[in-house]
Amino acid sequence: GQNIDQPTEMTATEGAIVQINCTYQTSGFNGLFWYQQHAGEAPTFLSYNVLDGLEEKGRFSSFLSRSKGYSYLLLKELQMKDSASYLCVKGSNDYKLSFGAGTTVTVRA
Amino acid sequence: GAGVSQSPSNKVTEKGKDVELRCDPISGHTALYWYRQSLGQGLEFLIYFQGNSAPDKSGLPSDRFSAERTGGSVSTLTIQRTQQEDSAVYLCASSLGGEGLNTEAFFGQGTRLTVV
């Protein structure tokens, strides 16, 4: 497998910051995606990293270190609607996408 | 079409019956993926197509499961002799694929299969 590891659950307060870490097997790596999935809905695309560094998109940022096989998704100024599952997805050279099990983020008032 | 379309959206079937699930990807997308998701669980990879070929069938849970893709477009996932443990949401996704970097995958809304 691709050994995509991310925490199962995280809880944070409205307005706070949460960082979701993800590690993966580096062999055949060709891009790292983050998806958001609300309960009962299909996953939707959040971010994509292929080079090392930080990609910022509004309240969400994603970081990649290819040599370490490591990425994180940073959610700032948390809102109640951010309560969802966040999926770390590794793209491979053969275009297969491998999904992590997801991190359930619960935002509390 | 504008997005990935899956049909039916819901399917209730009796144990032992065969079912066919359909996925219509975004026009021009060469890569197509099938996943399934049981209640409260993560996505489970089933099969991946590049064009009409399936380089990776490793996720199909048993020989009761098969999938095909024709014309580089529509894909059908067939489950024969359904069992109760097959009950799940079956998700299809497509991406541009082809040479070069990976591109994002777009998901359909899924088919909720219930085997009674």
CSV table of C-alpha atoms in Angstrom, one decimal:
chain,number,residue,atom,x,y,z
A,1,GLY,CA,0.0,0.0,0.0
A,2,GLN,CA,0.9,3.6,0.1
A,3,ASN,CA,1.0,3.8,3.9
A,4,ILE,CA,-0.9,7.1,4.0
A,5,ASP,CA,-1.2,8.0,7.7
A,6,GLN,CA,-3.2,10.8,9.2
A,7,PRO,CA,-4.9,11.3,12.6
A,8,THR,CA,-8.4,9.9,13.0
A,9,GLU,CA,-10.0,12.8,14.8
A,10,MET,CA,-9.2,16.4,15.9
A,11,THR,CA,-11.3,18.8,17.8
A,12,ALA,CA,-10.9,22.6,17.9
A,13,THR,CA,-12.8,25.8,18.9
A,14,GLU,CA,-14.4,28.2,16.5
A,15,GLY,CA,-11.9,30.8,15.4
A,16,ALA,CA,-8.9,28.6,16.2
A,17,ILE,CA,-6.3,27.0,13.9
A,18,VAL,CA,-5.9,23.3,13.3
A,19,GLN,CA,-3.1,21.5,11.5
A,20,ILE,CA,-3.7,18.0,10.0
A,21,ASN,CA,-0.5,16.1,9.4
A,22,CYS,CA,-0.1,13.4,6.7
A,23,THR,CA,2.7,11.0,6.0
A,24,TYR,CA,3.0,8.8,2.9
A,25,GLN,CA,5.4,6.4,1.1
A,26,THR,CA,7.6,8.5,-1.2
A,27,SER,CA,8.1,5.9,-3.9
A,28,GLY,CA,6.3,6.8,-7.2
A,29,PHE,CA,5.1,10.2,-5.8
A,30,ASN,CA,3.5,12.5,-8.2
A,31,GLY,CA,1.5,15.1,-6.3
A,32,LEU,CA,-0.4,15.4,-3.0
A,33,PHE,CA,-4.0,16.4,-2.7
A,34,TRP,CA,-6.3,17.3,0.1
A,35,TYR,CA,-10.0,16.8,-0.1
A,36,GLN,CA,-12.9,17.8,2.2
A,37,GLN,CA,-15.9,15.5,2.8
A,38,HIS,CA,-19.0,16.5,4.7
A,39,ALA,CA,-21.1,13.8,6.1
A,40,GLY,CA,-23.3,12.2,3.4
A,41,GLU,CA,-21.6,14.1,0.6
A,42,ALA,CA,-18.9,13.3,-2.0
A,43,PRO,CA,-15.4,14.5,-1.4
A,44,THR,CA,-14.5,17.9,-2.9
A,45,PHE,CA,-11.0,19.2,-3.9
A,46,LEU,CA,-9.2,21.6,-1.5
A,47,SER,CA,-5.6,21.8,-2.5
A,48,TYR,CA,-2.8,20.3,-4.6
A,49,ASN,CA,1.0,20.3,-3.9
A,50,VAL,CA,3.6,18.9,-6.2
A,51,LEU,CA,6.6,21.1,-5.2
A,52,ASP,CA,8.0,21.6,-1.7
A,53,GLY,CA,6.6,24.5,0.3
A,54,LEU,CA,3.4,26.1,1.3
A,55,GLU,CA,0.4,26.8,-0.9
A,56,GLU,CA,-2.1,29.3,0.6
A,57,LYS,CA,-5.7,29.5,-0.5
A,58,GLY,CA,-7.7,31.8,1.8
A,59,ARG,CA,-8.2,30.2,5.2
A,60,PHE,CA,-6.7,26.9,4.0
A,61,SER,CA,-3.0,26.3,3.4
A,62,SER,CA,-1.2,23.1,2.5
A,63,PHE,CA,2.4,22.2,2.9
A,64,LEU,CA,4.6,19.6,1.3
A,65,SER,CA,8.0,18.1,1.9
A,66,ARG,CA,8.7,15.5,-0.7
A,67,SER,CA,12.0,14.2,0.8
A,68,LYS,CA,10.2,13.6,4.1
A,69,GLY,CA,7.0,12.2,2.6
A,70,TYR,CA,5.1,14.7,4.7
A,71,SER,CA,2.2,17.1,4.1
A,72,TYR,CA,-0.1,19.1,6.3
A,73,LEU,CA,-3.3,21.0,5.9
A,74,LEU,CA,-3.7,24.1,7.9
A,75,LEU,CA,-7.2,25.4,8.6
A,76,LYS,CA,-7.3,29.0,10.0
A,77,GLU,CA,-10.1,31.0,11.6
A,78,LEU,CA,-12.2,27.8,12.0
A,79,GLN,CA,-15.9,28.0,11.3
A,80,MET,CA,-18.6,25.6,12.3
A,81,LYS,CA,-19.0,24.7,8.6
A,82,ASP,CA,-15.4,23.4,8.6
A,83,SER,CA,-16.6,20.4,10.6
A,84,ALA,CA,-15.9,17.6,8.1
A,85,SER,CA,-13.5,14.8,7.2
A,86,TYR,CA,-10.3,15.8,5.5
A,87,LEU,CA,-8.6,13.3,3.2
A,88,CYS,CA,-5.0,13.2,2.4
A,89,VAL,CA,-4.5,11.8,-1.1
A,90,LYS,CA,-1.3,10.7,-2.8
A,91,GLY,CA,-1.0,10.8,-6.6
A,92,SER,CA,1.4,8.3,-8.1
A,93,ASN,CA,3.3,8.2,-11.4
A,94,ASP,CA,0.7,5.7,-12.8
A,95,TYR,CA,-2.0,8.3,-12.1
A,96,LYS,CA,-3.5,6.2,-9.3
A,97,LEU,CA,-4.9,8.2,-6.4
A,98,SER,CA,-4.5,6.7,-3.0
A,99,PHE,CA,-6.7,8.0,-0.2
A,100,GLY,CA,-5.9,8.1,3.5
A,101,ALA,CA,-8.7,7.1,5.9
A,102,GLY,CA,-9.4,10.8,6.7
A,103,THR,CA,-9.3,13.0,9.7
A,104,THR,CA,-12.6,14.0,11.2
A,105,VAL,CA,-12.4,17.6,12.4
A,106,THR,CA,-15.1,18.8,14.9
A,107,VAL,CA,-15.4,22.5,15.4
A,108,ARG,CA,-17.0,23.5,18.7
A,109,ALA,CA,-18.5,26.9,19.6
B,1,GLY,CA,-21.3,16.7,-19.0
B,2,ALA,CA,-20.6,19.4,-16.5
B,3,GLY,CA,-19.7,17.0,-13.7
B,4,VAL,CA,-19.4,13.3,-12.9
B,5,SER,CA,-22.8,11.6,-13.1
B,6,GLN,CA,-23.6,8.4,-11.4
B,7,SER,CA,-26.8,6.4,-11.6
B,8,PRO,CA,-28.9,5.2,-9.9
B,9,SER,CA,-28.4,7.5,-6.9
B,10,ASN,CA,-30.1,4.9,-4.7
B,11,LYS,CA,-30.5,1.1,-5.2
B,12,VAL,CA,-32.2,-1.3,-2.9
B,13,THR,CA,-31.7,-4.9,-4.0
B,14,GLU,CA,-32.4,-8.4,-2.6
B,15,LYS,CA,-29.5,-10.6,-1.5
B,16,GLY,CA,-28.4,-12.8,-4.4
B,17,LYS,CA,-29.4,-10.4,-7.2
B,18,ASP,CA,-27.0,-8.7,-9.6
B,19,VAL,CA,-26.7,-5.0,-9.8
B,20,GLU,CA,-25.1,-2.6,-12.3
B,21,LEU,CA,-23.8,0.9,-11.3
B,22,ARG,CA,-23.1,3.4,-13.9
B,23,CYS,CA,-20.6,6.3,-14.0
B,24,ASP,CA,-20.4,9.0,-16.7
B,25,PRO,CA,-17.2,10.9,-16.2
B,26,ILE,CA,-16.4,14.5,-17.2
B,27,SER,CA,-15.9,14.7,-21.0
B,28,GLY,CA,-12.2,14.3,-21.9
B,29,HIS,CA,-11.1,12.8,-18.6
B,30,THR,CA,-9.1,9.7,-19.3
B,31,ALA,CA,-8.7,8.5,-15.7
B,32,LEU,CA,-11.7,7.0,-13.9
B,33,TYR,CA,-11.8,5.6,-10.4
B,34,TRP,CA,-14.3,3.5,-8.4
B,35,TYR,CA,-14.3,3.6,-4.6
B,36,ARG,CA,-16.7,2.5,-2.0
B,37,GLN,CA,-17.4,3.9,1.4
B,38,SER,CA,-19.3,2.1,4.2
B,39,LEU,CA,-21.1,4.2,6.8
B,40,GLY,CA,-18.6,6.1,8.9
B,41,GLN,CA,-15.6,4.6,7.2
B,42,GLY,CA,-12.9,5.9,4.8
B,43,LEU,CA,-12.8,5.4,1.1
B,44,GLU,CA,-11.9,1.9,-0.1
B,45,PHE,CA,-10.2,1.7,-3.5
B,46,LEU,CA,-11.8,-0.7,-6.0
B,47,ILE,CA,-10.5,-0.2,-9.5
B,48,TYR,CA,-8.9,2.4,-11.7
B,49,PHE,CA,-9.1,2.9,-15.4
B,50,GLN,CA,-6.8,4.8,-17.8
B,51,GLY,CA,-8.8,5.0,-21.0
B,52,ASN,CA,-10.5,1.6,-21.4
B,53,SER,CA,-7.7,-0.3,-19.6
B,54,ALA,CA,-7.7,-1.2,-15.9
B,55,PRO,CA,-4.0,-1.1,-14.8
B,56,ASP,CA,-5.0,-1.7,-11.2
B,57,LYS,CA,-7.8,-4.1,-10.2
B,58,SER,CA,-6.3,-4.9,-6.9
B,59,GLY,CA,-9.1,-3.4,-4.9
B,60,LEU,CA,-12.0,-5.5,-6.2
B,61,PRO,CA,-13.1,-7.4,-3.1
B,62,SER,CA,-14.0,-10.7,-4.8
B,63,ASP,CA,-14.7,-12.2,-8.2
B,64,ARG,CA,-18.4,-11.1,-7.8
B,65,PHE,CA,-17.2,-7.6,-8.6
B,66,SER,CA,-16.3,-6.6,-12.2
B,67,ALA,CA,-16.0,-3.3,-14.0
B,68,GLU,CA,-15.6,-2.2,-17.6
B,69,ARG,CA,-15.2,1.0,-19.4
B,70,THR,CA,-16.1,1.5,-23.1
B,71,GLY,CA,-15.2,4.3,-25.5
B,72,GLY,CA,-12.9,5.8,-22.9
B,73,SER,CA,-16.0,7.2,-21.3
B,74,VAL,CA,-18.8,5.5,-19.4
B,75,SER,CA,-17.9,2.9,-16.8
B,76,THR,CA,-20.1,0.2,-15.3
B,77,LEU,CA,-19.4,-1.6,-12.0
B,78,THR,CA,-21.2,-4.9,-11.8
B,79,ILE,CA,-21.8,-6.8,-8.5
B,80,GLN,CA,-23.1,-10.4,-9.0
B,81,ARG,CA,-25.0,-12.3,-6.3
B,82,THR,CA,-25.0,-9.3,-4.0
B,83,GLN,CA,-24.4,-9.9,-0.3
B,84,GLN,CA,-25.4,-7.7,2.7
B,85,GLU,CA,-21.7,-6.7,3.2
B,86,ASP,CA,-21.8,-5.1,-0.2
B,87,SER,CA,-24.1,-2.3,1.2
B,88,ALA,CA,-22.2,0.9,0.9
B,89,VAL,CA,-22.0,4.2,-1.1
B,90,TYR,CA,-20.1,3.5,-4.4
B,91,LEU,CA,-18.3,6.6,-5.5
B,92,CYS,CA,-16.9,7.3,-9.0
B,93,ALA,CA,-14.3,10.0,-9.8
B,94,SER,CA,-12.5,11.1,-12.9
B,95,SER,CA,-9.5,13.2,-13.7
B,96,LEU,CA,-7.7,14.3,-16.8
B,97,GLY,CA,-4.9,11.7,-16.5
B,98,GLY,CA,-2.5,11.3,-19.4
B,99,GLU,CA,1.1,12.4,-19.5
B,100,GLY,CA,2.6,14.7,-17.0
B,101,LEU,CA,1.5,15.7,-13.5
B,102,ASN,CA,-1.5,14.3,-11.7
B,103,THR,CA,-4.6,16.5,-11.8
B,104,GLU,CA,-7.5,16.7,-9.3
B,105,ALA,CA,-10.2,14.1,-9.4
B,106,PHE,CA,-13.8,15.1,-9.4
B,107,PHE,CA,-16.3,12.9,-7.7
B,108,GLY,CA,-19.9,12.0,-8.5
B,109,GLN,CA,-22.5,12.0,-5.8
B,110,GLY,CA,-22.3,8.3,-5.5
B,111,THR,CA,-24.8,5.4,-5.6
B,112,ARG,CA,-26.1,4.2,-2.2
B,113,LEU,CA,-26.5,0.5,-2.5
B,114,THR,CA,-28.6,-1.4,0.1
B,115,VAL,CA,-28.7,-5.1,0.0
B,116,VAL,CA,-31.7,-6.6,2.0
